[in-house]
Tab-separated table of C-alpha atoms in Angstrom:
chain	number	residue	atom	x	y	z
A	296	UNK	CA	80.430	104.888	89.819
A	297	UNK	CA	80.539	103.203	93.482
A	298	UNK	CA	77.743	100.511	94.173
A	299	UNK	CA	76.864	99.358	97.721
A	300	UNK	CA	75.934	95.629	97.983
A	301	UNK	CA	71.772	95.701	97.859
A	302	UNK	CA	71.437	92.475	98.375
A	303	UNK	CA	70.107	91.183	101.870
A	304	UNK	CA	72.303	89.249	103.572
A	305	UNK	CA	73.137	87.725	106.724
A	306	UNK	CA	76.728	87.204	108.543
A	307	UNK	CA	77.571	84.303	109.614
A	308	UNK	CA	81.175	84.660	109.875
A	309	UNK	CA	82.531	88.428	110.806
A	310	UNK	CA	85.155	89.505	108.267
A	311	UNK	CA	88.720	88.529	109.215
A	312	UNK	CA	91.858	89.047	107.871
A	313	UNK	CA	95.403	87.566	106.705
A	314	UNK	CA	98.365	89.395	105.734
A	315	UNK	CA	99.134	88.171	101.641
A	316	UNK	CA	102.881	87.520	100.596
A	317	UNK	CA	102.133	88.324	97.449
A	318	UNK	CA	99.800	91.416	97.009
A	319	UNK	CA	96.666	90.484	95.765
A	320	UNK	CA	96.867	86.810	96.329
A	321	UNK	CA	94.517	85.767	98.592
A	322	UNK	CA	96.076	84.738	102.197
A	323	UNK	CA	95.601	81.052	103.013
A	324	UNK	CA	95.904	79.971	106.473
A	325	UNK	CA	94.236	81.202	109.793
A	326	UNK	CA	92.964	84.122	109.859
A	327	UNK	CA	92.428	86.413	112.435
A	328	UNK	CA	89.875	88.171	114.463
A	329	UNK	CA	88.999	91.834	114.441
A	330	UNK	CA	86.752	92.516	117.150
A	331	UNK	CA	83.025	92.306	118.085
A	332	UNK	CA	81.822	94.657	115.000
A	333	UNK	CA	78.419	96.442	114.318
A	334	UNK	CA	78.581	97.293	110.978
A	335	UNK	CA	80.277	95.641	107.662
A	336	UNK	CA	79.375	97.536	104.214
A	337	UNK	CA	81.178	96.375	101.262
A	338	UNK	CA	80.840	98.627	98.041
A	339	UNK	CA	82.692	98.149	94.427
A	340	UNK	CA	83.045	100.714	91.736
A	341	UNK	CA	83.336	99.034	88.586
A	342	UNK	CA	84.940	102.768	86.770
A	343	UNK	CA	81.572	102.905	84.543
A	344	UNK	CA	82.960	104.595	81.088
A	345	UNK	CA	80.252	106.533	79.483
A	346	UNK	CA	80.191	106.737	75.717
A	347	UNK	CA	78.620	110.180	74.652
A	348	UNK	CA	78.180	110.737	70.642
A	349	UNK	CA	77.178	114.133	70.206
A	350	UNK	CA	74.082	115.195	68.699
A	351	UNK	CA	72.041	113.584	72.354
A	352	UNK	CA	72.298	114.352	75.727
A	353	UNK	CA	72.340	110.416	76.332
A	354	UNK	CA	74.801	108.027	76.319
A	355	UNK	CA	75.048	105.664	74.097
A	356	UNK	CA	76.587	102.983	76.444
A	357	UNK	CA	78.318	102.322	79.053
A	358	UNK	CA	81.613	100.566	78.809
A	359	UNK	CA	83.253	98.272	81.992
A	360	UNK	CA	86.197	100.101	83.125
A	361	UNK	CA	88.939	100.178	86.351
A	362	UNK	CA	87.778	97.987	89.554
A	363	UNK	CA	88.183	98.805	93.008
A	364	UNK	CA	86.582	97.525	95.941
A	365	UNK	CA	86.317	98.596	99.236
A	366	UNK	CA	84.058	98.156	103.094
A	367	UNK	CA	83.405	100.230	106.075
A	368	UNK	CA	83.941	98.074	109.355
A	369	UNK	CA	82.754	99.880	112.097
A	370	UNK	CA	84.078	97.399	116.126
A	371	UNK	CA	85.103	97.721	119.312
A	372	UNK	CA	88.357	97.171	119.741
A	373	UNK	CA	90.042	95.057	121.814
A	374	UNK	CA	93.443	94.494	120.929
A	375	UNK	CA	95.504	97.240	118.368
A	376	UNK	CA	96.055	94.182	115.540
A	377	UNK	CA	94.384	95.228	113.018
A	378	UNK	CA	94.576	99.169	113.825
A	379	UNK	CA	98.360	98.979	113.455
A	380	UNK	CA	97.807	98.140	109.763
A	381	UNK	CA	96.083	101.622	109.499
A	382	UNK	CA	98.301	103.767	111.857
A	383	UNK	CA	102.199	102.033	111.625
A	384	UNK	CA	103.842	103.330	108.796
A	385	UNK	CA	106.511	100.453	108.330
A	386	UNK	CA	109.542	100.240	105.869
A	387	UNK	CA	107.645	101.341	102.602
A	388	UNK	CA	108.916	97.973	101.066
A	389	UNK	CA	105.894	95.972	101.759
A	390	UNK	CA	107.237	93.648	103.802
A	391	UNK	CA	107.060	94.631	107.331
A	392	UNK	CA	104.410	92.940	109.259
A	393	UNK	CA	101.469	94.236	111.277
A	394	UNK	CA	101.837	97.577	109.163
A	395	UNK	CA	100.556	99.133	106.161
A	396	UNK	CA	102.732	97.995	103.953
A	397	UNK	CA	101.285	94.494	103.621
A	398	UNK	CA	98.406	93.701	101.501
A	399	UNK	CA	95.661	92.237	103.404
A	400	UNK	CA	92.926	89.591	102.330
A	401	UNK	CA	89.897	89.725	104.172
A	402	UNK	CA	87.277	87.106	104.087
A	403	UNK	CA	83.280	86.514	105.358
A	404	UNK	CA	81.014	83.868	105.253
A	405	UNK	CA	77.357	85.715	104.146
A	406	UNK	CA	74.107	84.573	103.332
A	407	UNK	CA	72.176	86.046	100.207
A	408	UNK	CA	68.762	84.672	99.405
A	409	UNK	CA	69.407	81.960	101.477
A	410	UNK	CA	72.160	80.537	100.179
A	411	UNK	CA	75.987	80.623	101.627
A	412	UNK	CA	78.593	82.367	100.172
A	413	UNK	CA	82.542	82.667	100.932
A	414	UNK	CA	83.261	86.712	99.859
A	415	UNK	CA	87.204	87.419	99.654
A	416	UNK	CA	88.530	90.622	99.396
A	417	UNK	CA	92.250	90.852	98.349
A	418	UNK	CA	94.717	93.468	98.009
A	419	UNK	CA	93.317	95.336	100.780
A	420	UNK	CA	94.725	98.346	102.691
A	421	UNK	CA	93.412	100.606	105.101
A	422	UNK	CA	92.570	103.929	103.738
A	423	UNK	CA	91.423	105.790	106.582
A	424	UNK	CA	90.571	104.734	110.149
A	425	UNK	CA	88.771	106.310	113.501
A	426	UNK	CA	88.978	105.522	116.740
A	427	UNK	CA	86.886	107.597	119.185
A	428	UNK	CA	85.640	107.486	123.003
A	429	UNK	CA	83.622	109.283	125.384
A	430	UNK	CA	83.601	109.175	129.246
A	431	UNK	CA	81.363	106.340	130.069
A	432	UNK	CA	81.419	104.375	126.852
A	433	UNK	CA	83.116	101.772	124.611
A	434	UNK	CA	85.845	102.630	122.752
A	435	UNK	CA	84.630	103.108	118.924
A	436	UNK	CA	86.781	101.746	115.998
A	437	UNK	CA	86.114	102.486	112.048
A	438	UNK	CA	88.142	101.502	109.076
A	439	UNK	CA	87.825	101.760	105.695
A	440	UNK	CA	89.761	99.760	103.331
A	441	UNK	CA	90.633	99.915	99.417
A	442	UNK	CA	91.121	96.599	97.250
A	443	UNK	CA	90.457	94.278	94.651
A	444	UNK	CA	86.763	94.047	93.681
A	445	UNK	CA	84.739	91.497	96.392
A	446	UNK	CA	85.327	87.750	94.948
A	447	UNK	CA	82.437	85.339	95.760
A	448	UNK	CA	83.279	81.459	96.093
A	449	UNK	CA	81.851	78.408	97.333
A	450	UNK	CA	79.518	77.927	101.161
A	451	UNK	CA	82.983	76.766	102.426
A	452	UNK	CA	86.709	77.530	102.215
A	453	UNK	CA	88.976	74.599	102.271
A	454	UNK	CA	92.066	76.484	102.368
A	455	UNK	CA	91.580	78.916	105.277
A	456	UNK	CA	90.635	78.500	109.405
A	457	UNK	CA	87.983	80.924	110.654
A	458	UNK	CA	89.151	82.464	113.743
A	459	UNK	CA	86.478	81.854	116.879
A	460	UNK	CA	85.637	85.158	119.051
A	461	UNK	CA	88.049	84.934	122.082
A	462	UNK	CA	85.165	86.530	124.079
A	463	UNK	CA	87.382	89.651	125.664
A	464	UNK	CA	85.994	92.380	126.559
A	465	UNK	CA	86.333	96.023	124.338
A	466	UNK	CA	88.172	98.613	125.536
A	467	UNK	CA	86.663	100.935	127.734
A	468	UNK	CA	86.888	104.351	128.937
A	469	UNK	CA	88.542	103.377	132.413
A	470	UNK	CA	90.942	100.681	130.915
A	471	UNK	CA	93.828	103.889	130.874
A	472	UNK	CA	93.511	104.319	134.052
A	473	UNK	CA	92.793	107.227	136.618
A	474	UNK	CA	95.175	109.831	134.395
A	475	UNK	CA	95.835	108.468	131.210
A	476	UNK	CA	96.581	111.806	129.228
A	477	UNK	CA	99.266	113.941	129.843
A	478	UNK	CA	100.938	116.651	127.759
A	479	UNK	CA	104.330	117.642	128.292
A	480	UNK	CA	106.049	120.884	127.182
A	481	UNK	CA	107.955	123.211	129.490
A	482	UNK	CA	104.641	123.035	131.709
A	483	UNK	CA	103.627	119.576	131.907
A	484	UNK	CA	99.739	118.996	133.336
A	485	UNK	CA	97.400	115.826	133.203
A	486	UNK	CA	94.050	117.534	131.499
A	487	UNK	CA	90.915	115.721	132.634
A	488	UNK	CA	89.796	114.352	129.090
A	489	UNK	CA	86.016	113.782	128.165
A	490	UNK	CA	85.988	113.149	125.066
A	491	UNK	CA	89.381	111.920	122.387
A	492	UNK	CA	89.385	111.126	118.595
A	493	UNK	CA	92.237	110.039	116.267
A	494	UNK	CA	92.194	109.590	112.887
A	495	UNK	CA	94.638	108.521	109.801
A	496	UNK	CA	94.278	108.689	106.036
A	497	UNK	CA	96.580	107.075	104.420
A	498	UNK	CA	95.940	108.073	100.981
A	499	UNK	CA	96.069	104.582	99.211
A	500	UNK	CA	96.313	105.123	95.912
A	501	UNK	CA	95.204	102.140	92.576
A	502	UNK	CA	97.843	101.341	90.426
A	503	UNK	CA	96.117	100.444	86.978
A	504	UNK	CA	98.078	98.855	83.878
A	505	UNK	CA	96.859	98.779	80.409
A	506	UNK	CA	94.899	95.093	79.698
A	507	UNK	CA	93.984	94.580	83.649
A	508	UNK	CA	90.871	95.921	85.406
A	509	UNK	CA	92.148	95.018	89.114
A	510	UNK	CA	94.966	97.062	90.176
A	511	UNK	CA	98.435	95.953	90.203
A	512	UNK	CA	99.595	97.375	93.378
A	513	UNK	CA	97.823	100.266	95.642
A	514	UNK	CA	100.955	101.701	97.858
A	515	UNK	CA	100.086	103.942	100.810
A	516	UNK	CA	101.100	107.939	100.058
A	517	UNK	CA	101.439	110.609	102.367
A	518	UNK	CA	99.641	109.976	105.385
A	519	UNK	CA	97.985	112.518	107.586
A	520	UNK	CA	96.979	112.353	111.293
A	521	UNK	CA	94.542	113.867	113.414
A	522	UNK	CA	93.852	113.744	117.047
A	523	UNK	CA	91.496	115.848	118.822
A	524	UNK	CA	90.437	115.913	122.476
A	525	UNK	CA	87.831	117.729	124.706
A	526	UNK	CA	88.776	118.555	128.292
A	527	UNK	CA	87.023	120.428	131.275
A	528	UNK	CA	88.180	123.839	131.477
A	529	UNK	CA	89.452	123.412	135.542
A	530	UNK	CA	92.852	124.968	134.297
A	531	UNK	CA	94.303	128.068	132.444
A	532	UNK	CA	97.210	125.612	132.272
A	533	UNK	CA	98.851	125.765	129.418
């Protein structure tokens, strides 16, 4: 059973991230900046076990089981950091940097009922991720990541430095260039492009062990990629 977060609350610090040397430990240091973002919607399923005697179409309780967390973050990107941790496939030993296979920790600083909160999210990779743009807009970025249940702390953390918004611009539709797409093949042409999206799933997948709710590990599987384009019909070419 997945629950969003109900609760009102207001943002006062944009989740960042830091890469964890030990999955599932939260990263302390400085963390860094995603990118102006427009949407952040945590979410935790706390594996509900229903108990169901027969003899009633009710259950008779409901029993705490598996945890997971997990958050949409929908930005506009302006560097590829974080996207490389959703697209670059690294050594599968989980320790090549800026890839999937380390375990991220991402942190906020959120206000609920008026009162300040430090949320940390550990063990975090990306499951899936978008990136779309259209002639004449921004380019749009969307992640979604899987990890240990959301972790509320203190109004402060001691142990970590909030990165500050370097103020650069998102990328654009004109930042390629005049002709940034070209397919090659034994006729090579430069399509004009109006539209582009590319996508990855990653298939993170839990690993449970008997006596612990949080997983233990949640290794990327076999990932699948999409990329689809729309282009004006000027050519029969190819």
């Amino acid at each position: 059973m997945s629950s969003p977060f109900s609760t009102y609350y207001h943002i006062i610090n944009q989740p960042s991230f830091g890469e964890e040397s030990t999955y599932g430990v939260p990263y302390s240091g400085s963390y860094t900046f995603i990118a102006p973002q427009a949407a952040f919607i945590p979410e935790y399923d706390v594996g509900a076990i229903q108990v169901r005697p027969i003899g009633t179409r009710d259950s008779r309780s409901i029993v705490d089981g598996a945890h997971i967390g997990g958050f949409t973050i929908r930005f506009n990107p302006y560097n590829s950091t974080i996207l490389k941790h959703a697209f670059n496939s690294g050594s599968g030993t989980g320790s090549t940097t800026g890839t999937i296979d380390k375990s991220l920790t991402f942190i906020a600083r959120i206000q609920i009922s008026g009162s300040n909160y430090v949320m940390w999210i550990p063990g975090c990779r990306i499951e899936r991720a978008t990136l779309a743009l259209g002639a004449g807009g921004l380019l749009q970025g969307e992640i979604y990541c899987v990890g240990i249940l959301p972790m509320l702390s203190g109004s402060t953390a001691t142990t970590v430095t909030y990165p500050t918004d370097p103020g650069t611009s998102p990328w654009s539709f004109y930042d390629g260039g005049a002709s940034p797409f070209v397919i090659s093949g034994s006729v090579p042409f430069t399509p004009q492009v109006n539209r582009i999206r590319a996508a990855v799933r990653n298939n993170v997948t839990p690993l449970f062990v008997i006596g612990n709710q949080n997983p233990v590990e949640d290794p990327p599987m076999e990932r699948q990629i999409q990329f689809v384009w729309t282009q004006l019909m000027n050519s029969i070419v190819p």
